[in-house]
Amino acid sequence: MSAGRYAPSPSGDLHLGNLRTAMLAWLCARSTGRRFLLRYEDLDSGRTVQGSEQRQLQDLHALGVTFDGAVIRQSERYAHYDDAVAALRARDLVYECFCTRRDIQDAPRAPHSPPGAYPGTCRHLSERQRQQRRAERPAAWRLRTDPREVTVEDVLLGEVSAVLDDVVVVRNDGAPAYNLAVVVDDHLTGVDQVVRGEDLASSAPRQAHLRGLLYGDDAFSEVQYVHVPLVLNEQGKRLAKRDGAVTLEQLEVQGHSADAVRDALLGSLGLPVGTLSAALEGFAPDATLSAGVSEQVRLPEPLLP
Ligand code: GLU
């Protein structure tokens, strides 16, 4: 059955921007009859903050964001990532890469290669060279791709294009890389609608490409993408934890109830306030969101106790 999802990293409390994206993902899923899944992207154990899963869930519930089925944790799904990498290996679609960040930065690159793209240094190593390099440092695994442009359709942004490059699918500490885990999880859990911040839009063509490679041509185009505007701070920069009171707990201390925050977030989307279910009435991802989403969220003066 088709589904949408919200996929936070449990690396601390959610801030207003994260919460608004989660509300939008819920609205998009529910308004299109999809299930809505919660997936913790907890592969980077160094960033995991104890207790934040529970706190994130409580905050989402306080705003009316509900989920179907069991919570999914990437840290419990290694077998699926291993299967996917084995399938890519069997087709010779991945190769070992020994480059450090520095090596990548300093490597000569082809004219017109996109900024940050992998320059291909380890693509053509001989077995002998690989053996030598293995003794020096552990390898990451990269996808072998043609540097061609791939385009996906986004409900809000229209066509989103990116030139493919050899993305990492397994990091050199052995952990599955972000792009691989997202693609495997989305596909295997029936996710066919991806709503997330627009900072991730440029990942969509690569992820669609990888999904097609792993699961067949139809899988390339089975996802509806909705990359939504981020909440900005007063300087017009993407909201962050350092911008003061931005989590539900911090706002509560200042006298803003979860209901008031929910209404401010809904207001910033031009949606009716009250409950999330009320906002769902008449919500259509393209029409509602194209009508104008405010980048800043204004909270009313708190009621003094
Ligand atoms: N875990 C990512 C984040 O917290 C989201 C990944 C995704 O939605 O694909 O920004």
mmCIF file of C-alpha atoms in Angstrom, residues 30 37 41 60 75 79 84 86 91 93 103 115 127 132 142 150 154 176 188 194 197 219 232 234-235 245 254 296:
data_model
loop_
_atom_site.group_PDB
_atom_site.id
_atom_site.type_symbol
_atom_site.label_atom_id
_atom_site.label_comp_id
_atom_site.label_asym_id
_atom_site.label_seq_id
_atom_site.Cartn_x
_atom_site.Cartn_y
_atom_site.Cartn_z
ATOM 1 C CA ARG A 30 -3.311 11.863 4.495
ATOM 2 C CA LEU A 37 5.387 6.116 8.479
ATOM 3 C CA GLU A 41 17.576 7.663 10.428
ATOM 4 C CA LEU A 60 4.920 15.301 16.810
ATOM 5 C CA SER A 75 19.901 0.659 12.694
ATOM 6 C CA ALA A 79 20.212 -6.977 6.371
ATOM 7 C CA ALA A 84 21.006 -4.203 -1.888
ATOM 8 C CA ALA A 86 25.222 -7.473 -2.762
ATOM 9 C CA ARG A 91 26.144 -6.541 -11.341
ATOM 10 C CA LEU A 93 27.753 -1.533 -10.363
ATOM 11 C CA ASP A 103 42.145 13.490 -2.237
ATOM 12 C CA PRO A 115 30.961 20.982 -7.954
ATOM 13 C CA GLU A 127 43.242 -5.419 -8.594
ATOM 14 C CA GLN A 132 47.825 -2.107 -1.977
ATOM 15 C CA ARG A 142 30.728 3.933 -4.791
ATOM 16 C CA VAL A 150 18.580 12.818 -14.627
ATOM 17 C CA ASP A 154 8.545 17.678 -8.043
ATOM 18 C CA PRO A 176 25.293 2.082 4.632
ATOM 19 C CA LEU A 188 10.698 -1.772 0.784
ATOM 20 C CA VAL A 194 8.615 11.823 -0.344
ATOM 21 C CA GLY A 197 12.881 20.070 3.054
ATOM 22 C CA ALA A 219 10.695 2.127 -9.488
ATOM 23 C CA LEU A 232 14.092 30.709 7.919
ATOM 24 C CA GLU A 234 15.201 36.568 10.983
ATOM 25 C CA GLN A 235 18.381 36.891 8.958
ATOM 26 C CA ALA A 245 13.668 29.241 21.417
ATOM 27 C CA GLN A 254 8.235 31.116 27.044
ATOM 28 C CA GLN A 296 9.109 32.791 8.610
#
